[in-house]
Short mmCIF file of C-alpha atoms in Angstrom, two decimals:
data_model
loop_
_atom_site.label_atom_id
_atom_site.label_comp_id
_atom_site.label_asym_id
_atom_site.label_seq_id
_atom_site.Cartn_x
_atom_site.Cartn_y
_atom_site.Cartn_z
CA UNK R 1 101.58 100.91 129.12
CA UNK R 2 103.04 99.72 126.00
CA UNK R 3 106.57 99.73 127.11
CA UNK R 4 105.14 97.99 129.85
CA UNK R 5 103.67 95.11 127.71
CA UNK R 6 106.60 94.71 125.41
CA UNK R 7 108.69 94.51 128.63
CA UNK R 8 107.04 91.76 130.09
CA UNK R 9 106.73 89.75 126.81
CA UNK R 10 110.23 89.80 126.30
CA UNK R 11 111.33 88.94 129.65
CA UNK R 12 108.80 85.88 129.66
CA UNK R 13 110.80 85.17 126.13
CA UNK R 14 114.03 84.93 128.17
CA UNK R 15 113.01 83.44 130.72
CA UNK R 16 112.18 80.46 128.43
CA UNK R 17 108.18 81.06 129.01
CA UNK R 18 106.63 79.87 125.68
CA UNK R 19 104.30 82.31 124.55
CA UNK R 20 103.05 80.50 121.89
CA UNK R 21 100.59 77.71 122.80
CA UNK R 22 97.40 78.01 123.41
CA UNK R 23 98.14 76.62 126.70
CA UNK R 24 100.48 79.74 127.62
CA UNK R 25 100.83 80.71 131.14
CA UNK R 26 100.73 84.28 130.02
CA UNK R 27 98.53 85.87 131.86
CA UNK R 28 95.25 85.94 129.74
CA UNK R 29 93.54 89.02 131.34
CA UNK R 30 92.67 92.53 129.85
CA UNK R 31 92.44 90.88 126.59
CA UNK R 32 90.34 94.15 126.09
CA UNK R 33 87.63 92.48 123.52
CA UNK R 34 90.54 91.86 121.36
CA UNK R 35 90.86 88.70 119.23
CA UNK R 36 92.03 87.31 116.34
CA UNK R 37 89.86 85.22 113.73
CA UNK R 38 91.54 82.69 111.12
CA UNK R 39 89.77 80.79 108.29
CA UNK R 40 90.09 76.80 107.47
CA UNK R 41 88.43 77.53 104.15
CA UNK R 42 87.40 73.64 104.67
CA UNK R 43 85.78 72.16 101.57
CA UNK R 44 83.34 70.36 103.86
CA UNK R 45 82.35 72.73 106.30
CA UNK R 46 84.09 76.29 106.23
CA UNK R 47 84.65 77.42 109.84
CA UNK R 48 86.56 80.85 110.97
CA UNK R 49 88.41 80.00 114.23
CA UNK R 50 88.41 82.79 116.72
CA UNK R 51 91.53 83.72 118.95
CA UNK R 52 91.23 85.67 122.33
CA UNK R 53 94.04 88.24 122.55
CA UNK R 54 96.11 89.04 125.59
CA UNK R 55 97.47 92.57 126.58
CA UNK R 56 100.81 91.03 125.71
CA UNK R 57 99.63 89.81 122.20
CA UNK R 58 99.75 86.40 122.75
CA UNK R 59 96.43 83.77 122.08
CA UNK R 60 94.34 81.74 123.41
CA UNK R 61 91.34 79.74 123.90
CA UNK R 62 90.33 79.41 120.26
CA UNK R 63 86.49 78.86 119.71
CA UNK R 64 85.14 77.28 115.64
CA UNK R 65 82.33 79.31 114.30
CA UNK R 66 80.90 77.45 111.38
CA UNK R 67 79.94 79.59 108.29
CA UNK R 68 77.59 77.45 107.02
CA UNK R 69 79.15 77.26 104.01
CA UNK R 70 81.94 75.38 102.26
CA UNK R 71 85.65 76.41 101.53
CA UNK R 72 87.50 75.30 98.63
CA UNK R 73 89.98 73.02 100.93
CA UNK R 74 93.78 72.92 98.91
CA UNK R 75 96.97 72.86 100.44
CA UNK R 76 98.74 76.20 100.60
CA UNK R 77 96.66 79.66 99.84
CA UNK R 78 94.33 78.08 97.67
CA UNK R 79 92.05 80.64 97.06
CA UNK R 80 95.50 83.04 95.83
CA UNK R 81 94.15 86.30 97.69
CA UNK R 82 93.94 88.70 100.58
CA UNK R 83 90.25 89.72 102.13
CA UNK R 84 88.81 86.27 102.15
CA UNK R 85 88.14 87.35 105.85
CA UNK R 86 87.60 90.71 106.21
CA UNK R 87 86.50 92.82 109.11
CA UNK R 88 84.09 95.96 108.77
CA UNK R 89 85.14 99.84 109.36
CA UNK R 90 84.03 99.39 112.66
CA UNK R 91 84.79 95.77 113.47
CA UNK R 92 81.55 94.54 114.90
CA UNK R 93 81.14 92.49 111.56
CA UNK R 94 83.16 89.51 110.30
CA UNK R 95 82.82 88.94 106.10
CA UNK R 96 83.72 85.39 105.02
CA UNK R 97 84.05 84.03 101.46
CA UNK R 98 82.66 80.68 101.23
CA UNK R 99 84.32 79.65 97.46
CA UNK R 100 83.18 76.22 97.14
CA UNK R 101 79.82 76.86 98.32
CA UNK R 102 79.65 80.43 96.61
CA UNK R 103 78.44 82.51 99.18
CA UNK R 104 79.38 85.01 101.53
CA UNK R 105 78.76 85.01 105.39
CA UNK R 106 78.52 87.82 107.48
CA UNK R 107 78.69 87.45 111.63
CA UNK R 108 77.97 89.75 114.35
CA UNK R 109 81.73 90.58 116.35
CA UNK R 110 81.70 90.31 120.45
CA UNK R 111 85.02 90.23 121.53
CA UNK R 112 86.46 87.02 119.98
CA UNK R 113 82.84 85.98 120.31
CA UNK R 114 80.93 85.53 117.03
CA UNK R 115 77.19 85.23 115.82
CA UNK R 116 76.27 84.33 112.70
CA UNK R 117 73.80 86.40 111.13
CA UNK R 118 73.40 86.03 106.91
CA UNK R 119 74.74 84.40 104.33
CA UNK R 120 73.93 84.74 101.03
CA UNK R 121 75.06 83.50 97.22
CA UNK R 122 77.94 85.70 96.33
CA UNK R 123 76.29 85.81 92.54
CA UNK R 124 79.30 85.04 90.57
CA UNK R 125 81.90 81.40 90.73
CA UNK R 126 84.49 80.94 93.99
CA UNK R 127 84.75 84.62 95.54
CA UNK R 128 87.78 85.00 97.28
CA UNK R 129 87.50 88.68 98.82
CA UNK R 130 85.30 91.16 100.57
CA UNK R 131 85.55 94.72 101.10
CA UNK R 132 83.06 96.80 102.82
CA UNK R 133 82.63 100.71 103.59
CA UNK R 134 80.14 102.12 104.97
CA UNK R 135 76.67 100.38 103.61
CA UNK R 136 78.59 99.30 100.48
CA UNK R 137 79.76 95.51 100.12
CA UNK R 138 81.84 94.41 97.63
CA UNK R 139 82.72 90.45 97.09
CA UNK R 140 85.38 89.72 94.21
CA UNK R 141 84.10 86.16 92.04
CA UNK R 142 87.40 85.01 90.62
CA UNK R 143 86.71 81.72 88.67
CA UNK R 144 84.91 82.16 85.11
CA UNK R 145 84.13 85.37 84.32
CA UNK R 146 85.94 87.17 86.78
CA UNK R 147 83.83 90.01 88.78
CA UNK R 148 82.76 92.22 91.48
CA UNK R 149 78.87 92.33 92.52
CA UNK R 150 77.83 94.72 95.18
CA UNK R 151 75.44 94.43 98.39
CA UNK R 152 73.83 96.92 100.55
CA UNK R 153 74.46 96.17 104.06
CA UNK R 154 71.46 97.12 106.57
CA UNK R 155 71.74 95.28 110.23
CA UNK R 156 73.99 93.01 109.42
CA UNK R 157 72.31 91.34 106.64
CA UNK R 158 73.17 91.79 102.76
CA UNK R 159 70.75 92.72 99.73
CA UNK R 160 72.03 92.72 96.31
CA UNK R 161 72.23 95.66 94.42
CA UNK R 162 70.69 95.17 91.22
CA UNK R 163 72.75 96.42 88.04
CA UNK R 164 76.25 95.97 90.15
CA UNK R 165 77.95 93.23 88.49
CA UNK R 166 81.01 94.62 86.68
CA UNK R 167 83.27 92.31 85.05
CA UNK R 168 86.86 92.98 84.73
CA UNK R 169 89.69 92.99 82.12
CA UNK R 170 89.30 89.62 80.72
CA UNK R 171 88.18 85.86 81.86
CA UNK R 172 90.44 83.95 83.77
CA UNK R 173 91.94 86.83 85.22
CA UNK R 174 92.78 85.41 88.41
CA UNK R 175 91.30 88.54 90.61
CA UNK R 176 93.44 88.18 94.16
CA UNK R 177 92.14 91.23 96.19
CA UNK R 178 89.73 94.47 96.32
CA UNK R 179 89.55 97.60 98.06
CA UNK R 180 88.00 100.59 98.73
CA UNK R 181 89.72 104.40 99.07
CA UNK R 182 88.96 105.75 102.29
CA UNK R 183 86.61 108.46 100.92
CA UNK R 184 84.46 105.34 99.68
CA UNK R 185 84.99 107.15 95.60
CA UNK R 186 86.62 104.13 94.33
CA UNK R 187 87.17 100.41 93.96
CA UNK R 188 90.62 98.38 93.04
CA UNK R 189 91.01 95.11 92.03
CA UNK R 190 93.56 93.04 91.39
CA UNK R 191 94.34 90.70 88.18
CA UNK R 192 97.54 88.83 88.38
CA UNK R 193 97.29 86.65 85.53
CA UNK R 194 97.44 90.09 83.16
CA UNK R 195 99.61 91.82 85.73
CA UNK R 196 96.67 94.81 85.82
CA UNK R 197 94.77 97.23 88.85
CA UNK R 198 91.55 97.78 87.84
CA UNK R 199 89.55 101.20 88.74
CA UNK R 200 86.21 101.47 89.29
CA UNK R 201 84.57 104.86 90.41
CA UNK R 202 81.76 104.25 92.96
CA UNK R 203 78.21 105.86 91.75
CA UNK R 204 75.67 107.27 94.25
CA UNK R 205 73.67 104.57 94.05
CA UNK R 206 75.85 101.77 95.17
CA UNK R 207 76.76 100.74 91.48
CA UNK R 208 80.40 100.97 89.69
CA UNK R 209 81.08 103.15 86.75
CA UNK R 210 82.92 101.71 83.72
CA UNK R 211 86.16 99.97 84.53
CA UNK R 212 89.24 101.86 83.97
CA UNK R 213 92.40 99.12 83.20
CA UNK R 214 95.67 100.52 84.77
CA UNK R 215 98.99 98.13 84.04
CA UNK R 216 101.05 97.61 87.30
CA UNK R 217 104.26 99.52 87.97
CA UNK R 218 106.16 95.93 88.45
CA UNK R 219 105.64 92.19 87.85
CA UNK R 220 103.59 90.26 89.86
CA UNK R 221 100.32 92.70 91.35
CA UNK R 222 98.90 90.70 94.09
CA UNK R 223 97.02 92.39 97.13
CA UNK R 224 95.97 96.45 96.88
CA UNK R 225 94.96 97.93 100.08
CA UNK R 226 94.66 101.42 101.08
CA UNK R 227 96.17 103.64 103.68
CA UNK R 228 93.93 106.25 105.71
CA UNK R 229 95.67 109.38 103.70
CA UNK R 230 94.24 107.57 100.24
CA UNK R 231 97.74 105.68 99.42
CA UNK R 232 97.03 102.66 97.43
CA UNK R 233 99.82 99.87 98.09
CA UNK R 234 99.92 97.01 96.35
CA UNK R 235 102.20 94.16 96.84
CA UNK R 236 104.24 92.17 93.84
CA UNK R 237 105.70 88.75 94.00
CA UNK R 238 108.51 90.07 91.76
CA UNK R 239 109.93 88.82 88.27
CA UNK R 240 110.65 84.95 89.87
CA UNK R 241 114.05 85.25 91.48
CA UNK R 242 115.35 84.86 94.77
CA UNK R 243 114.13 87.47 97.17
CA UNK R 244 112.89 89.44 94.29
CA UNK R 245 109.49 90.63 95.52
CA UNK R 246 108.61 94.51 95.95
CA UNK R 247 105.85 96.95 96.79
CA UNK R 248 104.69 100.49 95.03
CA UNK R 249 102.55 103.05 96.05
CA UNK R 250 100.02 104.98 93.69
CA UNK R 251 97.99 107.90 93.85
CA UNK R 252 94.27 107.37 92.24
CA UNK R 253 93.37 110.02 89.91
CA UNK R 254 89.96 111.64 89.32
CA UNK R 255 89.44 109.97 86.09
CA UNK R 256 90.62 106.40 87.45
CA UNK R 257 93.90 106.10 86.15
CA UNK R 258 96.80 105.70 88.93
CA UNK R 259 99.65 107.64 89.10
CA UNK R 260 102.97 105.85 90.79
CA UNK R 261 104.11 107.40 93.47
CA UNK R 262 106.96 104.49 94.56
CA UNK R 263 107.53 102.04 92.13
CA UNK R 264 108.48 98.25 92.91
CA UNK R 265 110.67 99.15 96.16
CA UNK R 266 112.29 95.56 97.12
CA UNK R 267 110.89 93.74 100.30
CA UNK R 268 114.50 91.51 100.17
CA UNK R 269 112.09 88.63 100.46
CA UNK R 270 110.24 86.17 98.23
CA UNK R 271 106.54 85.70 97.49
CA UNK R 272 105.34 88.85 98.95
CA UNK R 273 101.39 88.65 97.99
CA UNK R 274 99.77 90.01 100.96
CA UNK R 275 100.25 93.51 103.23
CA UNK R 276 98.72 95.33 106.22
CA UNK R 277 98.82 98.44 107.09
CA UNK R 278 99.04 100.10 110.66
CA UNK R 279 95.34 101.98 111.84
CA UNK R 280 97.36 105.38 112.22
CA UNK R 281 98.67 104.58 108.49
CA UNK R 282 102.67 105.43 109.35
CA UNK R 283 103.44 101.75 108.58
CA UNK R 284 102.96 98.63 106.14
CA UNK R 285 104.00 95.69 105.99
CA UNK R 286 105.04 93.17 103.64
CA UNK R 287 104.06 89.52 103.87
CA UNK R 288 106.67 87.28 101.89
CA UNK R 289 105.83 83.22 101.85
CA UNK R 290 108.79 82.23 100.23
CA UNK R 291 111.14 83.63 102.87
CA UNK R 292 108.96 83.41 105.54
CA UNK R 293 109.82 86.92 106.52
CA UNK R 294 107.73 89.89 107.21
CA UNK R 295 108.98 93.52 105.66
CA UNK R 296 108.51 96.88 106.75
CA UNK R 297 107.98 100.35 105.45
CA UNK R 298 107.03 103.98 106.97
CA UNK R 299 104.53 105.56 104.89
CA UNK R 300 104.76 109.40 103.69
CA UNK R 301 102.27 112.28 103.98
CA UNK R 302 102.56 111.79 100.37
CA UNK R 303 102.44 108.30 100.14
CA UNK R 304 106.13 107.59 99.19
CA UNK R 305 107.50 104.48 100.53
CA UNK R 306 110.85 104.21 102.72
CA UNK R 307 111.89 100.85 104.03
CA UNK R 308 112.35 100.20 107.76
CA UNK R 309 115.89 100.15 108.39
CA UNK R 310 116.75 96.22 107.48
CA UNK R 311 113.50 96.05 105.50
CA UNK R 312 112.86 92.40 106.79
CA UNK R 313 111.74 92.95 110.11
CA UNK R 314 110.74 89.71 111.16
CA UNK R 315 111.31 85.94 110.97
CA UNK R 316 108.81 83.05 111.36
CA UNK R 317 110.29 79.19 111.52
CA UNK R 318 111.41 77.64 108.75
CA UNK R 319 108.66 76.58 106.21
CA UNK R 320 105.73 78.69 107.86
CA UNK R 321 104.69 79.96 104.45
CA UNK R 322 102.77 83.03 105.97
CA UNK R 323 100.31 84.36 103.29
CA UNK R 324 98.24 86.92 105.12
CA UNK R 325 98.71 89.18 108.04
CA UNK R 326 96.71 91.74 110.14
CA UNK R 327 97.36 94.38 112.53
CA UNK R 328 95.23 94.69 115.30
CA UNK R 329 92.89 97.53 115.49
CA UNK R 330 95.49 99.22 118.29
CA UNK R 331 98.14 99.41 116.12
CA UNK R 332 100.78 96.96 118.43
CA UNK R 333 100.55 93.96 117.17
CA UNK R 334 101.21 91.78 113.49
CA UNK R 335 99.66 89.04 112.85
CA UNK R 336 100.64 86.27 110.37
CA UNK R 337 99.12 82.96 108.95
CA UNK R 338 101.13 80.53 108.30
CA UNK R 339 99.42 78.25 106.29
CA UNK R 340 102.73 75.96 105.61
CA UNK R 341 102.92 75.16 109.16
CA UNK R 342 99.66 75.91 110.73
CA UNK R 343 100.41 78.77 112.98
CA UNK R 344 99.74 82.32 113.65
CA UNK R 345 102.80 84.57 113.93
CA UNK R 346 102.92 86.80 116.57
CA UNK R 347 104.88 90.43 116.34
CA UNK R 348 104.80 93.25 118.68
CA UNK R 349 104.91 96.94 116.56
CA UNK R 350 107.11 99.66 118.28
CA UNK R 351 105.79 102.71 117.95
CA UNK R 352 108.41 104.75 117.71
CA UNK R 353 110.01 102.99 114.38
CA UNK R 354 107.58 100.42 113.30
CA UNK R 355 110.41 97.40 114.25
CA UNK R 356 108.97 94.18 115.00
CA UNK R 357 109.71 92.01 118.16
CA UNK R 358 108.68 88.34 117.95
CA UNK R 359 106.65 86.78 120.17
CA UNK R 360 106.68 83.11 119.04
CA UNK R 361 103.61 81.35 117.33
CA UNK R 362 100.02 79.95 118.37
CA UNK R 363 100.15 76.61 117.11
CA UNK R 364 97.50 73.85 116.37
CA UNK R 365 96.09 75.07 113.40
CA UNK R 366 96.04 72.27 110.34
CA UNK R 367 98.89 72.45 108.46
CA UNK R 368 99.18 72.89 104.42
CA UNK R 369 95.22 72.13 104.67
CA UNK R 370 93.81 75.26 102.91
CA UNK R 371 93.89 77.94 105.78
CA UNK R 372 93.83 81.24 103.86
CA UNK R 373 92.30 84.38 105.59
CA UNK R 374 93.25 86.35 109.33
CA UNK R 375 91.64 89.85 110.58
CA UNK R 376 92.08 91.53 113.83
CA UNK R 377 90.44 93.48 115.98
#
């Protein structure tokens, strides 16, 4: 079936079929409840645009969802993080940080159908991320006192946990992203002003245990996630030159501390901030703005890193500035935002080797207006 798909999408390609707008004459059938959701992070009125997905990847029909909240509008990734939109473990609830409102929404997932059902005050200045296992929530506040504060999640509605805010290294850290390990023991952040991962061991109750301050591998730690074997990947914009950007890979360590596992392997791009990694956890992939290229890598049983043959794996148009990307929840397609241009990047995943083939762009998204935030299901 999936040589099937990525047959037929390339042979639209050259037949000159644009599979791109939302007006595609790809067929839009067997979509399969797949979608893909998008945030304006609009300073009036924050909205998360959803996408129907095709069998063939492509999107359509886009429907606004209105989170009741209010973004923090900018230009290009103003909010400087990855998990502003986040999807639960089992994808029937959308997380959205609200940052100029400061609160988080949470809506009910149909499909590319959504229902909004809470939002509440994030308890802390402009949170930029969410991350979410099991009843746990987590939402990073990264203006001020930079911190984490943690929810309990019952029916789709959030209640704080009291005694949960934990503040991290320092104020005016400039927290970009947080995760939890897959066995739900810890919590990373991010801190990219100080160039620091911060560790925080999960208690039984819901609440953190004191931080533990681990300095990054190399320059620039942006966005941590985790694979499904316990891998923690972070991405690094690199010490400022051209195409100097990287990714390492580190073991977490009963006591908190992280041991490196890859350190700082080159992307060949610039401005990688953001990655996503494959549900089967054999790839990730490297989001790098400056370049406007995507980067590959398999992914170890023991979570060392080795780059996709050619590394960059895929090319969006000139001045897309992608900042985050998603795979969908079946593992065959990569998703980009391209904030610069306004856009959503479409790549099929092969299987086999984790190459990319791309399938053009859905357009009509505002361009340089603040977009920042994509999840698929």
């Amino acid at each position: 079936m999936k040589t099937m798909k990525s047959a037929l999408a390339l042979a639209a390609m050259a037949a000159g079929v644009a599979l791109s707008p939302l007006s595609s004459a790809v067929a839009r059938d067997s979509s399969d409840g797949h979608a893909v959701f998008v945030m304006t992070n609009n300073a009036d009125s924050n909205e998360v645009i959803a996408y129907e997905r095709t069998d063939y990847g492509t999107l359509h029909d886009p429907r606004r969802y209105q989170t009741g909240g209010r973004g923090s509008g900018g230009t290009v990734d103003p909010l400087a993080s990855q998990g502003s939109l986040t999807l639960s473990q089992d994808r029937s609830l959308l997380f959205a940080a609200n940052a100029g409102s400061g609160t988080v929404s949470v809506f009910r997932v149909e499909g590319a159908h959504l229902a909004l059902s809470d939002q509440i005050p994030s308890e802390g200045s402009e949170p930029n991320a969410v991350a979410q296992h099991g009843s746990l929530v987590y939402v990073l506040n990264t203006a001020g006192s930079s911190s984490v504060v943690g929810f309990r999640l019952h029916a789709g509605k959030l209640a704080r946990i009291p005694d949960s805010l934990r503040f991290l290294s320092g104020n005016g850290a400039a927290s970009a992203s947080l995760a939890f390990s897959p066995d739900g023991r810890f919590l990373l952040v991010t801190e990219r002003t100080t160039n620091r991962i911060d560790v925080f061991g999960v208690l039984s109750d819901g609440t953190l245990a004191p931080i533990t301050v681990n300095a990054s591998v190399g320059p620039g730690a942006f966005a941590v996630a985790f694979a499904p074997n316990g891998t923690a990947l972070v991405s690094e914009t690199g010490p400022g030159g051209p195409n100097s950007s990287a990714i390492s890979s580190y073991a977490v360590q009963p006591n908190g501390t992280l041991a490196s596992i890859s350190s700082s392997i080159p992307t060949l791009g610039a401005a990688n901030c953001w990655n996503a990694i494959t549900p089967d956890g054999r790839f990730v992939y490297a989001s790098n703005a400056g370049s406007s290229s995507i980067s590959g890598f398999a992914i170890g049983n023991s979570g060392a890193l080795t780059p996709i043959p050619g590394t960059v794996l895929g090319i969006n148009p000139a001045g897309s500035t992608n900042i985050d990307i998603a795979a969908s929840a079946d593992g065959e397609f990569l998703y980009s935002l391209n904030a610069g241009s306004g856009s959503v990047g479409i790549f099929a995943i092969q299987p086999a080797n984790g190459t990319l083939t791309n399938l053009g762009t859905a357009g009509g998204l505002p361009a340089a207006a603040g977009l920042n935030g994509i999840a698929a299901n």
